[in-house]
Every structure is written in structure tokens, then in C-alpha cells.
mmCIF file of C-alpha atoms and ligand atoms in Angstrom:
data_model
loop_
_atom_site.group_PDB
_atom_site.id
_atom_site.type_symbol
_atom_site.label_atom_id
_atom_site.label_comp_id
_atom_site.label_asym_id
_atom_site.label_seq_id
_atom_site.Cartn_x
_atom_site.Cartn_y
_atom_site.Cartn_z
ATOM 1 C CA MET A 27 -27.703 -7.143 17.164
ATOM 2 C CA ALA A 28 -24.129 -8.296 16.441
ATOM 3 C CA ILE A 29 -23.057 -8.693 12.848
ATOM 4 C CA GLU A 30 -22.622 -12.334 11.828
ATOM 5 C CA LYS A 31 -23.018 -12.426 8.047
ATOM 6 C CA VAL A 32 -21.544 -10.023 5.503
ATOM 7 C CA SER A 33 -22.330 -9.137 1.903
ATOM 8 C CA VAL A 34 -20.036 -7.145 -0.360
ATOM 9 C CA ALA A 35 -21.086 -5.492 -3.624
ATOM 10 C CA GLY A 36 -18.297 -5.230 -6.179
ATOM 11 C CA CYS A 37 -15.286 -7.518 -6.365
ATOM 12 C CA GLY A 38 -12.815 -5.085 -7.951
ATOM 13 C CA LEU A 39 -9.724 -3.688 -6.276
ATOM 14 C CA MET A 40 -11.479 -2.718 -3.024
ATOM 15 C CA GLY A 41 -14.417 -5.161 -2.903
ATOM 16 C CA SER A 42 -12.130 -8.181 -3.288
ATOM 17 C CA GLY A 43 -9.889 -6.911 -0.467
ATOM 18 C CA ILE A 44 -12.889 -6.256 1.775
ATOM 19 C CA ALA A 45 -14.364 -9.700 1.057
ATOM 20 C CA GLN A 46 -10.975 -11.266 1.819
ATOM 21 C CA VAL A 47 -10.578 -9.605 5.232
ATOM 22 C CA CYS A 48 -14.201 -10.388 6.173
ATOM 23 C CA ALA A 49 -13.801 -14.085 5.317
ATOM 24 C CA LEU A 50 -10.450 -14.242 7.116
ATOM 25 C CA ALA A 51 -12.022 -12.671 10.205
ATOM 26 C CA GLY A 52 -14.542 -15.549 10.290
ATOM 27 C CA PHE A 53 -17.616 -13.986 8.635
ATOM 28 C CA PRO A 54 -19.582 -15.954 6.022
ATOM 29 C CA THR A 55 -19.270 -13.526 3.098
ATOM 30 C CA VAL A 56 -21.180 -13.224 -0.172
ATOM 31 C CA VAL A 57 -19.636 -11.025 -2.855
ATOM 32 C CA ARG A 58 -21.488 -9.848 -5.945
ATOM 33 C CA GLU A 59 -20.191 -8.790 -9.345
ATOM 34 C CA VAL A 60 -22.020 -7.847 -12.527
ATOM 35 C CA ASN A 61 -21.113 -10.978 -14.518
ATOM 36 C CA ASP A 62 -19.641 -14.456 -14.008
ATOM 37 C CA ALA A 63 -16.250 -13.564 -15.504
ATOM 38 C CA LEU A 64 -15.791 -10.745 -12.966
ATOM 39 C CA VAL A 65 -16.933 -12.968 -10.070
ATOM 40 C CA GLU A 66 -14.347 -15.536 -11.119
ATOM 41 C CA LYS A 67 -11.611 -12.922 -11.616
ATOM 42 C CA GLY A 68 -12.301 -11.424 -8.176
ATOM 43 C CA LEU A 69 -12.332 -14.775 -6.368
ATOM 44 C CA LYS A 70 -9.177 -15.922 -8.203
ATOM 45 C CA GLY A 71 -7.423 -12.752 -7.033
ATOM 46 C CA ILE A 72 -8.441 -13.450 -3.434
ATOM 47 C CA GLU A 73 -7.253 -17.071 -3.702
ATOM 48 C CA LYS A 74 -3.890 -15.877 -5.016
ATOM 49 C CA ASN A 75 -3.541 -13.430 -2.126
ATOM 50 C CA LEU A 76 -4.420 -16.108 0.429
ATOM 51 C CA ASP A 77 -1.906 -18.512 -1.158
ATOM 52 C CA ARG A 78 0.770 -15.812 -0.943
ATOM 53 C CA LEU A 79 0.077 -15.359 2.783
ATOM 54 C CA VAL A 80 0.481 -19.119 3.306
ATOM 55 C CA GLU A 81 3.754 -19.121 1.326
ATOM 56 C CA LYS A 82 5.035 -16.220 3.450
ATOM 57 C CA GLY A 83 4.120 -18.157 6.592
ATOM 58 C CA THR A 84 1.675 -15.518 7.901
ATOM 59 C CA LEU A 85 -1.369 -17.781 7.420
ATOM 60 C CA ARG A 86 -1.828 -21.503 8.003
ATOM 61 C CA ALA A 87 -3.118 -23.588 5.092
ATOM 62 C CA ALA A 88 -6.123 -24.671 7.191
ATOM 63 C CA GLU A 89 -7.012 -21.000 7.875
ATOM 64 C CA ARG A 90 -6.775 -20.220 4.163
ATOM 65 C CA ASP A 91 -9.083 -23.118 3.328
ATOM 66 C CA ALA A 92 -11.561 -22.097 6.023
ATOM 67 C CA ALA A 93 -11.591 -18.475 4.765
ATOM 68 C CA ARG A 94 -12.089 -19.640 1.168
ATOM 69 C CA ALA A 95 -14.973 -21.884 2.270
ATOM 70 C CA ARG A 96 -16.695 -18.861 3.889
ATOM 71 C CA LEU A 97 -16.632 -16.932 0.590
ATOM 72 C CA LYS A 98 -19.357 -17.181 -2.018
ATOM 73 C CA GLY A 99 -19.444 -15.308 -5.314
ATOM 74 C CA THR A 100 -22.657 -14.377 -7.094
ATOM 75 C CA THR A 101 -24.141 -12.167 -9.797
ATOM 76 C CA LYS A 102 -27.596 -12.062 -8.185
ATOM 77 C CA ILE A 103 -28.475 -9.076 -6.049
ATOM 78 C CA GLU A 104 -30.929 -11.135 -3.969
ATOM 79 C CA ASP A 105 -28.010 -13.276 -2.707
ATOM 80 C CA LEU A 106 -26.755 -10.217 -0.815
ATOM 81 C CA ALA A 107 -29.991 -9.917 1.147
ATOM 82 C CA GLY A 108 -29.336 -12.387 3.976
ATOM 83 C CA ALA A 109 -26.507 -10.381 5.549
ATOM 84 C CA ASP A 110 -26.423 -8.264 8.715
ATOM 85 C CA ILE A 111 -24.263 -5.714 6.903
ATOM 86 C CA VAL A 112 -23.928 -4.971 3.178
ATOM 87 C CA ILE A 113 -20.721 -3.186 2.178
ATOM 88 C CA GLU A 114 -20.914 -1.493 -1.203
ATOM 89 C CA ALA A 115 -17.663 -1.108 -3.179
ATOM 90 C CA ILE A 116 -18.934 -0.600 -6.730
ATOM 91 C CA ILE A 117 -17.838 2.113 -9.172
ATOM 92 C CA GLU A 118 -17.580 5.668 -7.820
ATOM 93 C CA GLN A 119 -20.732 7.035 -9.467
ATOM 94 C CA LEU A 120 -23.585 8.351 -7.383
ATOM 95 C CA ALA A 121 -26.284 7.282 -9.881
ATOM 96 C CA ALA A 122 -24.942 3.692 -9.984
ATOM 97 C CA LYS A 123 -24.676 3.510 -6.193
ATOM 98 C CA ARG A 124 -28.169 4.924 -5.625
ATOM 99 C CA GLU A 125 -29.598 2.482 -8.177
ATOM 100 C CA PHE A 126 -27.836 -0.404 -6.405
ATOM 101 C CA TRP A 127 -29.222 0.571 -2.974
ATOM 102 C CA ARG A 128 -32.717 1.177 -4.356
ATOM 103 C CA GLU A 129 -32.727 -2.315 -5.872
ATOM 104 C CA LEU A 130 -31.329 -3.998 -2.748
ATOM 105 C CA GLU A 131 -33.305 -2.229 0.003
ATOM 106 C CA PRO A 132 -36.693 -4.017 -0.311
ATOM 107 C CA ARG A 133 -34.945 -7.419 -0.329
ATOM 108 C CA CYS A 134 -33.161 -6.945 3.020
ATOM 109 C CA GLY A 135 -34.414 -7.402 6.572
ATOM 110 C CA ARG A 136 -35.096 -4.190 8.519
ATOM 111 C CA HIS A 137 -32.074 -4.802 10.754
ATOM 112 C CA THR A 138 -29.493 -4.934 7.937
ATOM 113 C CA ILE A 139 -26.876 -2.175 8.066
ATOM 114 C CA PHE A 140 -25.895 -0.535 4.776
ATOM 115 C CA ALA A 141 -22.315 0.706 4.394
ATOM 116 C CA SER A 142 -20.611 2.424 1.472
ATOM 117 C CA ASN A 143 -16.865 2.390 0.803
ATOM 118 C CA THR A 144 -17.095 5.604 -1.229
ATOM 119 C CA SER A 145 -14.036 7.884 -1.159
ATOM 120 C CA SER A 146 -15.749 11.098 -2.126
ATOM 121 C CA LEU A 147 -19.509 10.830 -2.603
ATOM 122 C CA SER A 148 -22.029 12.004 -0.038
ATOM 123 C CA ILE A 149 -23.113 9.267 2.382
ATOM 124 C CA THR A 150 -26.239 11.316 3.120
ATOM 125 C CA GLU A 151 -27.229 11.412 -0.552
ATOM 126 C CA MET A 152 -26.992 7.620 -0.761
ATOM 127 C CA ALA A 153 -28.665 7.045 2.602
ATOM 128 C CA VAL A 154 -31.785 9.032 1.722
ATOM 129 C CA SER A 155 -32.355 6.910 -1.382
ATOM 130 C CA THR A 156 -32.693 3.746 0.736
ATOM 131 C CA GLY A 157 -35.597 4.428 3.074
ATOM 132 C CA ARG A 158 -33.325 3.466 6.022
ATOM 133 C CA PRO A 159 -31.005 6.458 6.463
ATOM 134 C CA GLN A 160 -30.760 5.669 10.189
ATOM 135 C CA ARG A 161 -29.032 2.344 9.316
ATOM 136 C CA PHE A 162 -26.599 3.786 6.768
ATOM 137 C CA VAL A 163 -22.896 4.488 7.392
ATOM 138 C CA GLY A 164 -19.661 4.958 5.489
ATOM 139 C CA LEU A 165 -16.953 2.306 5.908
ATOM 140 C CA HIS A 166 -13.936 3.690 4.080
ATOM 141 C CA PHE A 167 -11.174 1.106 3.721
ATOM 142 C CA PHE A 168 -7.728 1.865 2.314
ATOM 143 C CA ASN A 169 -5.852 0.236 -0.521
ATOM 144 C CA PRO A 170 -4.558 -2.514 -0.311
ATOM 145 C CA VAL A 171 -7.325 -3.504 2.115
ATOM 146 C CA PRO A 172 -5.621 -6.609 3.601
ATOM 147 C CA VAL A 173 -2.560 -4.497 4.488
ATOM 148 C CA MET A 174 -3.833 -1.047 5.462
ATOM 149 C CA LYS A 175 -5.067 -0.870 9.054
ATOM 150 C CA LEU A 176 -7.261 2.211 8.894
ATOM 151 C CA VAL A 177 -11.030 2.291 8.361
ATOM 152 C CA GLU A 178 -12.863 5.628 8.469
ATOM 153 C CA VAL A 179 -16.317 4.969 9.906
ATOM 154 C CA THR A 180 -18.564 7.841 8.941
ATOM 155 C CA ARG A 181 -22.024 8.871 10.014
ATOM 156 C CA THR A 182 -24.615 11.267 8.698
ATOM 157 C CA ILE A 183 -26.911 13.409 10.841
ATOM 158 C CA ALA A 184 -29.525 10.649 10.383
ATOM 159 C CA THR A 185 -27.389 7.645 11.450
ATOM 160 C CA ASP A 186 -28.500 5.911 14.680
ATOM 161 C CA ASP A 187 -25.853 5.989 17.424
ATOM 162 C CA ALA A 188 -26.221 2.217 17.939
ATOM 163 C CA VAL A 189 -25.680 1.522 14.215
ATOM 164 C CA PHE A 190 -22.588 3.753 14.150
ATOM 165 C CA ASP A 191 -21.179 1.944 17.210
ATOM 166 C CA GLU A 192 -21.955 -1.448 15.650
ATOM 167 C CA ALA A 193 -20.139 -0.510 12.419
ATOM 168 C CA HIS A 194 -17.168 0.777 14.450
ATOM 169 C CA ALA A 195 -17.045 -2.482 16.436
ATOM 170 C CA PHE A 196 -17.318 -4.477 13.200
ATOM 171 C CA ALA A 197 -14.230 -2.749 11.764
ATOM 172 C CA GLN A 198 -12.360 -3.713 14.944
ATOM 173 C CA ARG A 199 -13.524 -7.323 14.561
ATOM 174 C CA LEU A 200 -11.904 -7.257 11.090
ATOM 175 C CA GLY A 201 -8.602 -6.435 12.801
ATOM 176 C CA LYS A 202 -8.692 -2.826 11.608
ATOM 177 C CA VAL A 203 -8.257 0.431 13.489
ATOM 178 C CA PRO A 204 -11.445 2.433 13.006
ATOM 179 C CA VAL A 205 -11.694 6.203 13.353
ATOM 180 C CA ARG A 206 -14.965 8.123 13.634
ATOM 181 C CA ALA A 207 -15.767 10.847 11.121
ATOM 182 C CA THR A 208 -18.746 12.784 9.825
ATOM 183 C CA ASP A 209 -20.092 12.888 6.290
ATOM 184 C CA ARG A 210 -17.952 15.571 4.626
ATOM 185 C CA PRO A 211 -16.143 15.014 1.304
ATOM 186 C CA GLY A 212 -12.722 13.523 1.954
ATOM 187 C CA PHE A 213 -13.571 12.490 5.543
ATOM 188 C CA ILE A 214 -10.277 12.782 7.478
ATOM 189 C CA VAL A 215 -7.467 11.343 5.354
ATOM 190 C CA ASN A 216 -8.325 12.902 1.993
ATOM 191 C CA ARG A 217 -9.312 16.182 3.656
ATOM 192 C CA LEU A 218 -5.687 16.494 4.774
ATOM 193 C CA LEU A 219 -3.910 14.574 2.028
ATOM 194 C CA VAL A 220 -5.522 15.983 -1.122
ATOM 195 C CA PRO A 221 -4.596 19.682 -0.501
ATOM 196 C CA PHE A 222 -1.028 18.525 0.271
ATOM 197 C CA LEU A 223 -0.794 16.597 -3.011
ATOM 198 C CA LEU A 224 -2.307 19.501 -4.964
ATOM 199 C CA ASP A 225 0.207 21.872 -3.359
ATOM 200 C CA ALA A 226 3.051 19.656 -4.543
ATOM 201 C CA VAL A 227 1.725 20.045 -8.117
ATOM 202 C CA ARG A 228 1.411 23.808 -7.623
ATOM 203 C CA ALA A 229 5.017 23.945 -6.359
ATOM 204 C CA LEU A 230 6.143 22.142 -9.522
ATOM 205 C CA GLU A 231 3.987 24.417 -11.694
ATOM 206 C CA GLU A 232 5.490 27.525 -10.106
ATOM 207 C CA GLY A 233 9.040 26.278 -10.686
ATOM 208 C CA VAL A 234 9.879 25.896 -6.990
ATOM 209 C CA ALA A 235 11.818 22.689 -7.677
ATOM 210 C CA SER A 236 12.041 19.657 -9.966
ATOM 211 C CA ILE A 237 9.850 16.530 -9.689
ATOM 212 C CA GLU A 238 12.626 14.521 -8.050
ATOM 213 C CA ASP A 239 13.622 17.297 -5.647
ATOM 214 C CA ILE A 240 10.026 17.816 -4.471
ATOM 215 C CA ASP A 241 9.663 14.070 -3.849
ATOM 216 C CA ASN A 242 13.062 13.717 -2.165
ATOM 217 C CA SER A 243 12.360 16.714 0.078
ATOM 218 C CA MET A 244 9.265 15.158 1.600
ATOM 219 C CA LYS A 245 10.895 11.720 1.837
ATOM 220 C CA LEU A 246 14.158 12.783 3.382
ATOM 221 C CA GLY A 247 13.044 15.930 5.185
ATOM 222 C CA CYS A 248 9.735 14.701 6.584
ATOM 223 C CA GLY A 249 10.145 10.920 6.626
ATOM 224 C CA HIS A 250 7.303 10.256 4.166
ATOM 225 C CA PRO A 251 7.560 6.760 2.653
ATOM 226 C CA MET A 252 7.165 8.244 -0.834
ATOM 227 C CA GLY A 253 7.136 11.749 -2.287
ATOM 228 C CA PRO A 254 3.810 13.460 -3.141
ATOM 229 C CA LEU A 255 4.285 13.303 -6.932
ATOM 230 C CA THR A 256 5.140 9.593 -6.763
ATOM 231 C CA LEU A 257 2.074 9.091 -4.549
ATOM 232 C CA LEU A 258 -0.107 10.919 -7.089
ATOM 233 C CA ASP A 259 1.206 8.543 -9.767
ATOM 234 C CA PHE A 260 0.194 5.593 -7.558
ATOM 235 C CA VAL A 261 -3.298 6.874 -6.747
ATOM 236 C CA GLY A 262 -4.050 7.876 -10.355
ATOM 237 C CA HIS A 263 -4.338 11.515 -11.453
ATOM 238 C CA ASP A 264 -7.886 11.014 -12.746
ATOM 239 C CA THR A 265 -8.980 9.779 -9.302
ATOM 240 C CA THR A 266 -7.343 12.681 -7.445
ATOM 241 C CA TYR A 267 -8.706 15.181 -9.969
ATOM 242 C CA TYR A 268 -12.211 13.778 -9.490
ATOM 243 C CA ILE A 269 -12.012 13.866 -5.674
ATOM 244 C CA ALA A 270 -10.476 17.366 -5.651
ATOM 245 C CA ASN A 271 -13.326 18.673 -7.797
ATOM 246 C CA ILE A 272 -15.924 17.200 -5.423
ATOM 247 C CA MET A 273 -14.143 18.748 -2.422
ATOM 248 C CA PHE A 274 -13.839 22.135 -4.152
ATOM 249 C CA GLU A 275 -17.519 22.005 -5.072
ATOM 250 C CA GLU A 276 -18.414 21.431 -1.396
ATOM 251 C CA PHE A 277 -16.014 23.805 0.385
ATOM 252 C CA LYS A 278 -15.335 26.428 -2.343
ATOM 253 C CA GLU A 279 -11.802 26.774 -0.991
ATOM 254 C CA LYS A 280 -8.827 27.339 -3.305
ATOM 255 C CA ARG A 281 -6.718 24.687 -1.602
ATOM 256 C CA PHE A 282 -9.051 21.946 -2.899
ATOM 257 C CA ALA A 283 -9.071 23.237 -6.509
ATOM 258 C CA PRO A 284 -7.143 20.975 -8.913
ATOM 259 C CA PRO A 285 -4.212 22.927 -10.420
ATOM 260 C CA PRO A 286 -4.227 23.413 -14.220
ATOM 261 C CA LEU A 287 -1.201 21.130 -14.677
ATOM 262 C CA LEU A 288 -3.069 18.214 -13.077
ATOM 263 C CA LYS A 289 -6.054 18.846 -15.347
ATOM 264 C CA ARG A 290 -3.797 18.960 -18.435
ATOM 265 C CA MET A 291 -2.195 15.651 -17.446
ATOM 266 C CA VAL A 292 -5.608 14.025 -16.976
ATOM 267 C CA LEU A 293 -6.748 15.377 -20.367
ATOM 268 C CA ALA A 294 -3.592 13.923 -21.945
ATOM 269 C CA GLY A 295 -4.252 10.551 -20.299
ATOM 270 C CA TRP A 296 -1.066 10.806 -18.213
ATOM 271 C CA ASN A 297 -2.753 9.350 -15.151
ATOM 272 C CA GLY A 298 0.289 7.891 -13.446
ATOM 273 C CA ARG A 299 1.575 4.380 -13.011
ATOM 274 C CA LYS A 300 -1.543 2.648 -14.388
ATOM 275 C CA SER A 301 -1.241 4.504 -17.717
ATOM 276 C CA GLY A 302 2.539 4.136 -17.928
ATOM 277 C CA ARG A 303 3.163 7.871 -17.506
ATOM 278 C CA GLY A 304 2.458 10.571 -14.965
ATOM 279 C CA PHE A 305 5.100 12.664 -13.250
ATOM 280 C CA TYR A 306 7.350 9.700 -14.002
ATOM 281 C CA ASP A 307 7.702 7.513 -17.090
ATOM 282 C CA TYR A 308 7.146 3.837 -16.209
ATOM 283 C CA SER A 309 8.426 2.258 -19.473
ATOM 284 C CA ASP A 310 10.914 0.547 -17.183
ATOM 285 C CA PRO A 311 8.651 0.054 -14.115
ATOM 286 C CA LYS A 312 11.522 -0.741 -11.761
ATOM 287 C CA ASN A 313 13.347 2.435 -12.747
ATOM 288 C CA PRO A 314 10.823 5.279 -13.256
ATOM 289 C CA LYS A 315 12.242 8.461 -14.816
ATOM 290 C CA PRO A 316 10.844 11.970 -14.221
ATOM 291 C CA VAL A 317 9.108 13.293 -17.356
ATOM 292 C CA LYS A 318 9.681 16.693 -18.943
ATOM 293 C CA LEU A 319 6.488 18.673 -18.437
ATOM 294 C CA LEU A 320 7.105 22.363 -18.904
HETATM 295 N N1 NAD B 2 -9.119 2.368 -5.376
HETATM 296 C C1 NAD B 2 -8.896 2.896 -4.189
HETATM 297 O O1 NAD B 2 -7.742 3.146 -3.785
HETATM 298 C C2 NAD B 2 -10.055 3.159 -3.248
HETATM 299 C C3 NAD B 2 -9.793 3.401 -1.890
HETATM 300 C C4 NAD B 2 -10.874 3.591 -1.014
HETATM 301 C C5 NAD B 2 -12.177 3.573 -1.509
HETATM 302 N N2 NAD B 2 -12.398 3.343 -2.845
HETATM 303 C C6 NAD B 2 -13.803 3.285 -3.313
HETATM 304 O O2 NAD B 2 -14.177 1.921 -3.457
HETATM 305 C C7 NAD B 2 -15.163 1.795 -4.504
HETATM 306 C C8 NAD B 2 -14.676 0.774 -5.528
HETATM 307 O O3 NAD B 2 -13.437 1.210 -6.048
HETATM 308 P P1 NAD B 2 -12.417 0.183 -6.739
HETATM 309 O O4 NAD B 2 -11.122 0.910 -6.816
HETATM 310 O O5 NAD B 2 -12.517 -1.154 -6.099
HETATM 311 O O6 NAD B 2 -13.053 0.093 -8.205
HETATM 312 P P2 NAD B 2 -12.960 -1.127 -9.257
HETATM 313 O O7 NAD B 2 -13.297 -0.519 -10.565
HETATM 314 O O8 NAD B 2 -11.688 -1.868 -9.094
HETATM 315 O O9 NAD B 2 -14.147 -2.104 -8.788
HETATM 316 C C9 NAD B 2 -15.503 -1.781 -8.877
HETATM 317 C C10 NAD B 2 -16.243 -3.054 -9.278
HETATM 318 O O10 NAD B 2 -17.646 -2.871 -9.052
HETATM 319 C C11 NAD B 2 -18.317 -3.652 -10.035
HETATM 320 N N3 NAD B 2 -19.708 -3.197 -10.104
HETATM 321 C C12 NAD B 2 -20.226 -2.152 -10.764
HETATM 322 N N4 NAD B 2 -21.550 -2.073 -10.524
HETATM 323 C C13 NAD B 2 -21.881 -3.098 -9.697
HETATM 324 C C14 NAD B 2 -23.085 -3.545 -9.076
HETATM 325 N N5 NAD B 2 -24.247 -2.906 -9.265
HETATM 326 N N6 NAD B 2 -23.031 -4.651 -8.259
HETATM 327 C C15 NAD B 2 -21.863 -5.295 -8.053
HETATM 328 N N7 NAD B 2 -20.688 -4.923 -8.617
HETATM 329 C C16 NAD B 2 -20.699 -3.828 -9.422
HETATM 330 C C17 NAD B 2 -17.506 -3.435 -11.305
HETATM 331 O O11 NAD B 2 -17.735 -4.482 -12.233
HETATM 332 C C18 NAD B 2 -16.065 -3.415 -10.756
HETATM 333 O O12 NAD B 2 -15.465 -4.697 -10.835
HETATM 334 C C19 NAD B 2 -15.372 3.208 -5.039
HETATM 335 O O13 NAD B 2 -16.477 3.785 -4.395
HETATM 336 C C20 NAD B 2 -14.079 3.921 -4.645
HETATM 337 O O14 NAD B 2 -14.244 5.315 -4.492
HETATM 338 C C21 NAD B 2 -11.368 3.121 -3.712
#
């Protein structure tokens, strides 16, 4: 059965982006937040983004209005129930996600596909709490969702082939490029990216080179759009630390273990751009300066 209606849980950074691309792709989309203020904040953010696209000339005003008309915000979980696919993008806590799915499951039709946007939690662990593990997949979008083309579509050993194919086709209908992966922490991108970022911190820790020289090396020597330490500042050190710990827990391999310097920075609250300080000081955001760490 082809997907026609979409529900999204969470209208934060990722949920709002997902709701936006679904509505723009022509799907009636309901998005749920925990209170009215957050529903309004999320929808306002989407409206601003759509307006910006019109100003830039990449979207016609009529298309913006049609997309906005397809979007409905709510605080009620039962409003999510009428969809063919529910995409969950709430906080990255297994207990909260399992509670959400447990509450939603009995309200949905048997055909509804459940998808989680988790970056690091086990899809299998969520799927088994729903009573429909065969209709559960991961749909891992990238930030910012309207811009980034990739979606990792992930399956567990219990996912039906037809459901996996349907979710893959759905990502294509959103204008994304889906890749197929299995349920392992980090999927594809973080499996490769996180050890690389952690190695950049280890190189700094061991005195191989300065912050700026490590970043410039990967930019100018490998053509990366930004250096690994700058990228860590963008992602947020707390987020990377959390994901690295989950990956280390699963694989027990040294390359996934967060280096002590990263842990110290997280403990100090130096989480990168969002906290004003990470490997760089963002007091002047347009002109970040490397900090003195050692
Ligand atoms: N931030 C990223 O770059 C990124 C990238 C890919 C995937 N993810 C994943 O996406 C998910 C959301 O991350 P985010 O960065 O958007 O977080 P966020 O904090 O910006 O948004 C999460 C939102 O979920 C809401 N929420 C909490 N419980 C809810 C519930 N039961 N029902 C509805 N809404 C609820 C919160 O109020 C919050 O607004 C996480 O699983 C995260 O791992 C994040």
C-alpha cells in the first residue's frame, strides 16, 4: 500500500525539517509537539524557511501556500494515528521513544509503518516495544533536512522486505537519496565519521598539530568542506560523546571510545558552537578563534 499521509512526532530541529519536506513533496502531514508553544514555534520556523525559499526564487508562492495548507500541528497523540507512516523525531532517549511508540501503537491501523529518525539508538529495541516489529524501520535524515540529500533507511532482522522497500521508495518520493543499512549503531555515516572525528581529537591530544593545522590539513589536503574539529563544534561535543559511547558499548573497539579531552570538554560545558566555545571561541561568531586547551 503506497504511503499517502504522514505523521511526524517532534517539531524540533529534525522534526520540523522532516515535516517541511513531507508537506513540500505533497503529503498531508500532521506534526506533534508536547505543548502549544512548541507546536507554534516549530510551525513558525517552517513558515520562515518556506518564505526564504520563495525569496530566493527556488519555490513559487503558490507552492509555499499549498505546502503550508498540507501541514497541521497538534499536541494530541491520537491525531498522528491516521497516517500511513509515522516518523518519530523526539528526544534521543530510548525510554521516551519506547513510551511514545507504546502509547501510539494501539491507536494506529495495522498497515501503518513506524519509522524512527534516531542517530544512535537501537531500532530493534524500539521495534519490539510496538507489537509490530515487522513494520518498523529507521529513517535517518541529516541536518538541515531540507538541504541534505541523504536518508539512511535501516532495517532490523524482523522488518518485512515490502515495508523496507516502501520506506526506501518514500524517501525517494521526498526527493532524497536513500541508502539501505542494517540496524547497527551509527549505521553507515556515523560508523565512518565518528572514529575519524575522534582521531582528530586524539591527534590534538597527542600534540601532532594545532587545532587550526589539523582543520586546514583535512580541508586543503583532502578537500573536506570543513575541518574535523570545526565539524565537531557544529555537531555538538555532547552529541558526539553520547554517540561514541553507544558505539563503543556495542563494538568494544578502541576507535569508537571518546578520547579523554572530549570528555573533559563536555564536562566543562564546552560543547561547541551552541555553547559559544568548543575547539574554537565563538564570542565573535563570524571570526572564531582556536582556544588554548593544553
Ligand atoms: N540534530 C541532528 O543533527 C540530528 C541528525 C539526525 C538525527 N537526529 C535525531 O533526531 C531526533 C530529534 O533530534 P533533534 O535534534 O530534532 O532534537 P530537538 O531537541 O531539536 O527536538 C526534539 C523535539 O521533540 C519534542 N518531543 C519530546 N517528546 C515528544 C513526544 N512524546 N511527542 C512529540 N514531541 C516530543 C521536544 O519537545 C523537542 O522539541 C533524535 O532522535 C536525534 O538523534 C538528530
